[in-house]
Amino acid sequence: MASAGPAAHRTRVQVISPERTPGLQRPASVPRSFTGRRLHTPYLKTPQSRILHGRRSRLTRTPSSAHPTNQRFSKLTNKTWHTYYVSPLYAFSNEAASLKRCSRQLSSHLQAESQKGVGVMVEDQVTSKYAVFSLRPELFPDSDVPAVELSIYASKSQAISASSPPAWTSIFCPPSSPVMGDDKHFSRLPLMLIKGAIGTTNCVLQWLQVQFDCCVRKLTFNPMALSWMVSMWAESLPDKKKNSDGDKKCGVELVYHLPKEISGLNKVTMTIDSRDARALWESVHEEDSDEVEEDEVVSFMKALGQHFHACFHIHLDALYLKTIGTAAAFVGAEGRLKMLSLGEASGVLQHLVELAEEKMASLDV
Amino acid sequence: MFPKQFSTSSEQYKMAARSRQSITPQKSMVKSPSKKEKESVKRLKEAVKFFTDPTSDTKVRANIKLSNALDTIIQEAQRNGLSEAVILTLVDIAASAKFADSTNSRLIKHLLPMDSIPEDAAVQSISWMCTNKPSHEKQALLLKWIVLTFDLLDGTEKLHALYGIIFYFIENDTLCPHACHLLYLLTRKEDVIAHRVRKLLSVQRRVGSQPHITGLLSIYKVFAPHLVSLSLPSTQRAYFKLTDRNWASKVREARERIQEGRPANTSMQRDAAHRTITDVAMVQKRRKLNPVPDLRSSYTTLDPRAEVMTKVPLEQVKSFEEFLDTFDHLELPSQAAAVLRSPVLQYLVACRRDQATTQRLNFWLSQTLQIELMDSGSCNGRTEQLLQLLINFMDFIQESVPVCEQFLTRYLLTWNGHDYRPYILKMISRFRIYQFHVLNDLVLEPLRALFFSSSVYFKCQVLHTLTELLRNYVTHEISRYHETAQRQKVEETETLLEDDDDMEARPLHSSSSVFSIRVAYFDPMNTVKKLVEFVDGLCSVALQLHQHHSLLLHHTLTFFELVASLYTKHGIVFSQMPAKINCYRAMFGIDPTACSRMCQIICNYKAEFTALHADNDIHKQWEEMKKGIIVLNSIILTLCNCLWRTRAFDTTMDHGVSLEYMEATKIPNPNKIFSMQGSLATVCFCKKFFVETQPASKWVEPQMIKSVHKPVYMEFLQRERMDGIVNFIQTFIRRTGASQTTDTSKLEQTSTQN
């Protein structure tokens, strides 16, 4: 592969609000007469490009001021997502016009799918399904590529007023590190989180595959990957405010499925108090090190297995690890994810992105 | 091109066309008849005259003249077809509603051409339709006629110019299905405009989801995905129903008759354009059977302003000439992997060498192969189809797809040697050249593990694959490697010189490869050499394991036949001899063909070394060659001693068995057991030779063929197709009268000289 140039640095427009610039100070209130009619003052209507608030605003404030770092994942936590990995998207563009066009196209595609055989004019106002692509740069502020959110609303009015949550949502997460390769034609958004009806999912995925010549497949996790996750996140403590309402979510949970030949017992659920898990992890993990080593993971899982065997005489090694739960996230082997902690969400997503990239490692020829 | 004003004032045009027609019929009528058919032509002429005559009686009942004329025309149309002029005249008559409707419809249904239908006839019928003189049913019939005989028209340019006019007919419920069908056939990219889409959608809203409207919309969607979205119901079988089977079959007969007369031309392609029944159900079924995406024109850039608008979608291209004309503007399908389906598009990929396209293909292939082969458990036909398409593609571009190699190296580690065997082995034989240790780790080692744990037939397949791999290396890959490496070096120096000025990544363009890949620097000849050694080793062990299995021996010999011709046929400087054990095994076995082929291989080696010696460029490597020559000479000596001189164990021979050992076995005349007459392999020929030459009562034994008889015996062997043995003797034994000396001294001399 030819060597790539430096990743394109996206310049972020810093919006300086007029309040901070003394020269352009605006009067605190627009002068109005008693009748409420606008007076003829030198102050004209604010051009659309400079409106800061309201739905007509095209600008967003800098993420740091709008969302405190912890809160940026508040929309993603405590919901069950399905994880998918996405091969590089061909001819996908982050530009507003292009995203708008995609939104329109997808809306009409969804409508056409809902009534087979009936054509839908792309330009027309679609009533039943409304898809919106939007950039979410605040989710991954360190990345050059912003995350992309795709929401599907039941109607356009709902989408505009944001009165009800979208019927279907998905988040495309950017890669963990800039990859060498053809950046001009391909956009890399390796991880996709989806929440919504399976019918819509299939329909959207099919559209994505045709539209951007990519492959979207379910990201599943084998027992090894799950053991890594449980080891990495075992020491995370639940959010403080969540601590009160659910005690089930506090501990570390491992769900094992039994081989089919064994009757009478379907699954084994092992729950460990998060403090115990933390203590165990600290005993195997080298202190002051951010790196997680493979032998640490192995010995952690082995210790859990030995403890379980001592209590119940069941070898956990012989069973299939299907679901893990920690204070940071619940992850199911078949590709389900529920993040529980705002603080840990970034790390969880980062890890999943890496797994998705690993899944496609062979792609970079 | 058809002038625009005609499409607006069709009445005028019709008048003009009619006045033109009034002259032409007679002219062409005169030249057509041959003597035999004069009678029928005359009758036809009269019949046409009856219709054109303004004074003719138009009533249907009890009008013998009318029915006679009609019958004549119908008969002639079905037998030979009508000439262009007659068709033009009759279209005028039928469409002008001069006669009764029943007459008109019979006429229209039998407008079958002799050779082709003039486009003007179609244009004329459209213009008559605009006058609204013919009833709606007749108008529908006219449209149906154009649709049915669409591929018999001599052109579609003028008809296409009337696109806007025809589009208006969709408002009429009777005409709508046929108009939609005709438009479906005529539509080009530039015809799909927003207001037409809107109109069509409003008609659809009014009449509901009708298959013909869906059909037309589907082609609109293909050409303008930014305007319209549509998804086809899975129950839909055909867009356009074939209502009149009788008529359709008559048209088909006429088409067959015409095609018989014509030399093979592009009419096949035109027929493909007439793909009226797009079987949606079949497409869906195929998708289940075949993972390769369908050929669909591009959706990838929805920006209507972009230069994409100048691109030609694949659906519009209907013949190979058109394909060549639009080559530079042709649009790839939305999913690059669909090129696997289309041999035509593979030309495009191979010639354009667009890195983005190959990259798209790579991404798709890597995902799909992973899912189809590794994640799904059992063998299935769908994956087989995918692999077959992939192999076809590789055969076409004559190189392997890098991403497939990567996948294969992973897959081979877990391969059970059974799933998709022919396909996997075929793909292995297409591999690129790597350093030997890489190749060994990635491919040969897993293969070797399977090789020694499988049946003899699998072993043969593996040997065949490795032979093909070697052939691939010497024919394609070595030259490709040299070229790629050279270009890479040039680029590297260029980037060094250019500094940071232009850091933009440039694709590595190579004229010998569709894909741009980086290669490591190494000597490809080394890989070839080690590969031959590797196969040599495999063969000797496998032959031992399977007690000289003939099939295995056959594949071993095939491999060495290739090796022995590397220089003379492929220009590869090479001096690797097979292991002696393999030579002697073939020579001293019971298989006469193996024996003969081995002799031929030795002869080829000799020719190879002689040619190498003659080549002045190679003298530097001569030291290395010498080793090969020494081995060859000792083999030749041994074989000569065994075959010809019957001294197999007299002197210290290469095979390392001395006469004392042989005497211990109590075999009589041990020296003679490997001779040309008496060896196990040739004794059957010896017997046959005696049967032919000696009286039946005479007691015979192989030793009776003395040196005097040997020329006759050799002729006999030649007749029995034992060419190898004969060649060997002729090459290496100098026969001067009774005394025979070996010719090996010559080669020995050359080796010592250098």
Coordinates of N, CA, C and O in Angstrom, one line a residue, chain B residues 156-251:
Chain B
T156 N -33.5 3.0 -33.2 CA -34.5 3.5 -32.2 C -34.3 5.0 -31.9 O -34.9 5.6 -31.1
E157 N -33.4 5.6 -32.7 CA -33.1 7.0 -32.5 C -34.3 7.9 -32.6 O -34.7 8.7 -31.8
K158 N -35.0 7.7 -33.8 CA -36.2 8.6 -34.1 C -37.3 8.3 -33.0 O -37.9 9.2 -32.6
L159 N -37.4 7.1 -32.7 CA -38.5 6.7 -31.8 C -38.2 7.3 -30.4 O -39.0 7.8 -29.7
H160 N -36.9 7.3 -30.1 CA -36.5 7.8 -28.8 C -36.7 9.3 -28.7 O -37.0 9.8 -27.7
A161 N -36.6 10.0 -29.9 CA -36.9 11.4 -29.9 C -38.3 11.7 -29.6 O -38.7 12.8 -29.1
L162 N -39.2 10.7 -29.7 CA -40.6 10.9 -29.4 C -40.9 10.5 -28.0 O -42.1 10.4 -27.6
Y163 N -39.9 10.3 -27.2 CA -40.0 9.9 -25.8 C -41.1 10.7 -25.0 O -42.0 10.1 -24.4
G164 N -41.0 12.0 -25.2 CA -41.9 12.9 -24.5 C -43.4 12.6 -24.9 O -44.3 12.6 -24.1
I165 N -43.6 12.4 -26.2 CA -44.9 12.1 -26.7 C -45.5 10.8 -26.1 O -46.6 10.8 -25.6
I166 N -44.6 9.8 -26.2 CA -45.1 8.5 -25.7 C -45.4 8.6 -24.2 O -46.3 7.9 -23.8
F167 N -44.6 9.4 -23.5 CA -44.9 9.5 -22.1 C -46.3 9.9 -21.8 O -46.8 9.5 -20.8
Y168 N -46.9 10.8 -22.7 CA -48.2 11.2 -22.4 C -49.3 10.1 -22.4 O -50.3 10.2 -21.8
F169 N -48.9 9.0 -23.1 CA -49.9 7.9 -23.2 C -50.1 7.2 -21.9 O -51.1 6.5 -21.7
I170 N -49.2 7.4 -20.9 CA -49.4 6.7 -19.6 C -50.7 7.2 -18.9 O -51.1 6.6 -18.0
E171 N -51.1 8.4 -19.3 CA -52.3 8.9 -18.6 C -53.6 8.1 -19.0 O -54.5 8.0 -18.2
N172 N -53.5 7.5 -20.2 CA -54.7 6.7 -20.6 C -54.6 5.3 -20.1 O -53.6 4.6 -20.2
D173 N -55.6 4.9 -19.4 CA -55.5 3.6 -18.7 C -55.4 2.4 -19.6 O -54.8 1.5 -19.3
T174 N -56.0 2.6 -20.8 CA -55.9 1.4 -21.7 C -54.4 1.3 -22.3 O -53.9 0.3 -22.5
L175 N -53.9 2.5 -22.6 CA -52.6 2.5 -23.2 C -51.4 2.4 -22.2 O -50.3 2.0 -22.6
C176 N -51.7 2.7 -21.0 CA -50.7 2.8 -20.0 C -49.7 1.6 -19.9 O -48.5 1.8 -20.0
P177 N -50.2 0.3 -19.8 CA -49.3 -0.8 -19.7 C -48.3 -0.9 -20.9 O -47.1 -1.1 -20.7
H178 N -48.9 -0.7 -22.1 CA -48.0 -0.8 -23.2 C -47.1 0.4 -23.4 O -45.9 0.2 -23.8
A179 N -47.6 1.6 -23.0 CA -46.7 2.7 -23.1 C -45.5 2.6 -22.1 O -44.4 2.9 -22.4
C180 N -45.9 2.1 -20.9 CA -44.8 1.9 -19.9 C -43.8 0.9 -20.4 O -42.6 1.1 -20.3
H181 N -44.3 -0.1 -21.1 CA -43.3 -1.1 -21.6 C -42.4 -0.5 -22.6 O -41.2 -0.7 -22.6
L182 N -43.0 0.2 -23.5 CA -42.2 0.8 -24.6 C -41.2 1.8 -24.0 O -40.0 1.8 -24.4
L183 N -41.7 2.6 -23.0 CA -40.8 3.6 -22.4 C -39.6 2.8 -21.7 O -38.5 3.2 -21.7
Y184 N -40.0 1.7 -21.1 CA -39.0 0.9 -20.4 C -37.9 0.5 -21.3 O -36.7 0.5 -21.0
L185 N -38.3 0.2 -22.6 CA -37.3 -0.2 -23.5 C -36.5 1.0 -24.1 O -35.3 0.8 -24.4
L186 N -37.1 2.1 -24.1 CA -36.5 3.3 -24.7 C -35.7 4.1 -23.7 O -34.8 4.8 -24.2
T187 N -36.0 4.0 -22.4 CA -35.4 5.0 -21.5 C -33.9 5.0 -21.5 O -33.2 4.0 -21.5
R188 N -33.4 6.2 -21.5 CA -31.9 6.4 -21.3 C -31.8 7.3 -20.1 O -32.7 7.9 -19.6
K189 N -30.6 7.5 -19.7 CA -30.3 8.3 -18.5 C -30.9 9.7 -18.6 O -31.5 10.2 -17.6
E190 N -30.7 10.3 -19.7 CA -31.1 11.7 -19.8 C -32.6 11.9 -19.9 O -33.1 13.0 -19.7
D191 N -33.4 10.8 -20.1 CA -34.8 10.9 -20.1 C -35.5 11.0 -18.7 O -36.6 11.4 -18.6
V192 N -34.7 10.6 -17.7 CA -35.3 10.6 -16.4 C -35.2 12.0 -15.8 O -34.2 12.4 -15.4
I193 N -36.3 12.7 -15.8 CA -36.3 14.0 -15.3 C -37.4 14.1 -14.2 O -38.3 13.3 -14.1
A194 N -37.2 15.0 -13.3 CA -38.0 15.1 -12.1 C -39.5 15.2 -12.4 O -40.3 14.5 -11.8
H195 N -39.9 16.0 -13.4 CA -41.3 16.1 -13.6 C -41.9 14.8 -14.1 O -43.1 14.5 -13.9
R196 N -41.1 14.1 -14.9 CA -41.7 12.8 -15.4 C -41.9 11.8 -14.2 O -42.9 11.1 -14.1
V197 N -40.9 11.8 -13.3 CA -41.0 10.9 -12.1 C -42.3 11.3 -11.4 O -43.1 10.5 -11.0
R198 N -42.4 12.6 -11.2 CA -43.6 13.1 -10.4 C -44.9 12.7 -11.1 O -45.8 12.2 -10.4
K199 N -44.9 12.8 -12.4 CA -46.1 12.4 -13.2 C -46.4 10.9 -13.0 O -47.5 10.5 -12.7
L200 N -45.4 10.2 -13.1 CA -45.5 8.7 -13.0 C -46.0 8.3 -11.6 O -46.9 7.5 -11.5
L201 N -45.5 9.0 -10.6 CA -45.9 8.7 -9.3 C -47.3 9.1 -9.1 O -48.1 8.4 -8.3
S202 N -47.8 10.2 -9.7 CA -49.2 10.6 -9.5 C -50.1 9.6 -10.2 O -51.2 9.3 -9.7
V203 N -49.6 9.1 -11.3 CA -50.5 8.0 -12.0 C -50.5 6.8 -11.1 O -51.6 6.2 -10.9
Q204 N -49.4 6.5 -10.5 CA -49.3 5.3 -9.6 C -50.3 5.5 -8.4 O -50.9 4.6 -8.0
R205 N -50.3 6.7 -7.9 CA -51.2 7.0 -6.8 C -52.6 6.8 -7.2 O -53.5 6.3 -6.4
R206 N -52.9 7.2 -8.4 CA -54.3 7.1 -8.9 C -54.7 5.6 -9.1 O -55.8 5.2 -8.7
V207 N -53.9 4.9 -9.8 CA -54.3 3.5 -10.2 C -53.8 2.4 -9.2 O -54.1 1.3 -9.4
G208 N -53.0 2.8 -8.3 CA -52.5 1.8 -7.4 C -51.2 1.2 -7.9 O -50.7 1.6 -9.0
S209 N -50.6 0.3 -7.1 CA -49.3 -0.3 -7.5 C -49.5 -1.3 -8.6 O -49.8 -2.4 -8.4
Q210 N -49.4 -0.8 -9.9 CA -49.5 -1.7 -11.0 C -48.1 -2.2 -11.4 O -47.2 -1.4 -11.4
P211 N -48.0 -3.5 -11.8 CA -46.7 -4.0 -12.2 C -46.0 -3.2 -13.3 O -44.7 -3.0 -13.2
H212 N -46.7 -2.7 -14.3 CA -46.1 -2.0 -15.4 C -45.5 -0.7 -14.9 O -44.4 -0.3 -15.4
I213 N -46.2 0.0 -14.0 CA -45.7 1.3 -13.6 C -44.4 1.0 -12.7 O -43.4 1.7 -12.8
T214 N -44.5 0.0 -11.9 CA -43.4 -0.4 -11.0 C -42.2 -0.7 -11.9 O -41.1 -0.3 -11.6
G215 N -42.5 -1.4 -13.1 CA -41.4 -1.7 -14.0 C -40.7 -0.5 -14.5 O -39.5 -0.4 -14.5
L216 N -41.5 0.5 -15.0 CA -40.9 1.7 -15.5 C -40.2 2.5 -14.4 O -39.1 3.0 -14.6
L217 N -40.8 2.5 -13.2 CA -40.1 3.2 -12.1 C -38.8 2.5 -11.8 O -37.8 3.2 -11.4
S218 N -38.8 1.2 -11.9 CA -37.5 0.5 -11.5 C -36.4 0.9 -12.4 O -35.3 1.1 -12.0
I219 N -36.7 1.2 -13.7 CA -35.6 1.6 -14.6 C -35.3 3.1 -14.3 O -34.1 3.5 -14.4
Y220 N -36.3 3.8 -13.9 CA -36.0 5.2 -13.5 C -35.1 5.2 -12.3 O -34.2 6.1 -12.2
K221 N -35.3 4.3 -11.4 CA -34.5 4.3 -10.2 C -33.1 3.9 -10.6 O -32.1 4.4 -10.0
V222 N -32.9 3.0 -11.5 CA -31.6 2.7 -11.9 C -30.8 3.9 -12.5 O -29.7 4.1 -12.1
F223 N -31.5 4.7 -13.3 CA -30.8 5.8 -13.9 C -30.7 7.0 -13.0 O -29.8 7.8 -13.2
A224 N -31.7 7.2 -12.1 CA -31.7 8.4 -11.3 C -32.0 8.0 -9.9 O -33.1 8.4 -9.4
P225 N -31.1 7.4 -9.2 CA -31.4 7.0 -7.8 C -31.6 8.2 -6.9 O -32.1 8.1 -5.8
H226 N -31.1 9.4 -7.4 CA -31.2 10.6 -6.5 C -32.6 11.2 -6.7 O -33.0 12.1 -6.0
L227 N -33.4 10.7 -7.6 CA -34.8 11.2 -7.8 C -35.8 10.3 -7.2 O -36.8 10.8 -6.6
V228 N -35.6 9.0 -7.3 CA -36.7 8.1 -6.9 C -36.2 6.9 -6.1 O -35.1 6.4 -6.4
S229 N -37.0 6.6 -5.1 CA -36.7 5.4 -4.4 C -37.8 4.3 -4.6 O -38.9 4.7 -4.7
L230 N -37.4 3.1 -4.7 CA -38.4 2.1 -4.9 C -37.8 0.8 -4.4 O -36.6 0.5 -4.5
S231 N -38.7 0.0 -3.8 CA -38.2 -1.4 -3.5 C -39.3 -2.3 -4.0 O -40.5 -2.1 -4.0
L232 N -38.7 -3.4 -4.6 CA -39.6 -4.2 -5.4 C -40.2 -5.3 -4.5 O -39.5 -5.9 -3.6
P233 N -41.5 -5.5 -4.6 CA -42.1 -6.5 -3.8 C -41.6 -7.9 -4.2 O -41.3 -8.2 -5.3
S234 N -41.4 -8.7 -3.2 CA -40.8 -10.0 -3.4 C -41.7 -11.0 -4.2 O -41.2 -11.9 -4.8
T235 N -43.0 -10.7 -4.2 CA -43.9 -11.5 -4.9 C -44.0 -11.2 -6.4 O -44.5 -12.0 -7.2
Q236 N -43.5 -10.1 -6.8 CA -43.6 -9.6 -8.2 C -42.8 -10.6 -9.1 O -41.6 -10.8 -8.9
R237 N -43.5 -11.1 -10.1 CA -42.8 -12.0 -11.0 C -42.3 -11.3 -12.3 O -41.2 -11.5 -12.7
A238 N -43.2 -10.6 -12.9 CA -42.8 -9.9 -14.1 C -43.5 -8.5 -14.1 O -44.6 -8.3 -13.5
Y239 N -42.8 -7.6 -14.7 CA -43.4 -6.2 -14.8 C -44.4 -6.2 -15.9 O -45.5 -5.6 -15.7
F240 N -44.2 -6.8 -17.0 CA -45.0 -6.7 -18.2 C -45.5 -8.0 -18.6 O -44.8 -9.0 -18.9
K241 N -46.8 -8.1 -18.5 CA -47.4 -9.4 -18.8 C -47.5 -9.7 -20.3 O -47.7 -8.8 -21.1
L242 N -47.3 -10.9 -20.7 CA -47.4 -11.3 -22.1 C -48.8 -11.7 -22.3 O -49.3 -12.8 -22.0
T243 N -49.6 -10.7 -22.9 CA -51.1 -11.0 -22.9 C -51.4 -11.9 -24.1 O -52.3 -12.8 -24.0
D244 N -50.8 -11.7 -25.2 CA -51.2 -12.4 -26.4 C -50.1 -13.4 -26.8 O -49.2 -13.1 -27.5
R245 N -50.2 -14.6 -26.3 CA -49.1 -15.6 -26.5 C -49.0 -16.0 -28.0 O -47.9 -16.2 -28.5
N246 N -50.2 -16.0 -28.6 CA -50.2 -16.4 -30.0 C -49.3 -15.5 -30.9 O -48.5 -15.9 -31.7
W247 N -49.6 -14.2 -30.7 CA -49.0 -13.2 -31.4 C -47.5 -13.2 -31.1 O -46.6 -13.2 -32.0
A248 N -47.2 -13.3 -29.8 CA -45.8 -13.3 -29.4 C -45.0 -14.5 -30.1 O -43.9 -14.3 -30.5
S249 N -45.7 -15.6 -30.1 CA -45.0 -16.8 -30.7 C -44.7 -16.6 -32.2 O -43.7 -17.0 -32.7
K250 N -45.7 -15.9 -32.9 CA -45.5 -15.6 -34.3 C -44.3 -14.7 -34.5 O -43.5 -14.8 -35.4
V251 N -44.2 -13.7 -33.6 CA -43.1 -12.7 -33.7 C -41.8 -13.5 -33.5 O -40.8 -13.2 -34.1

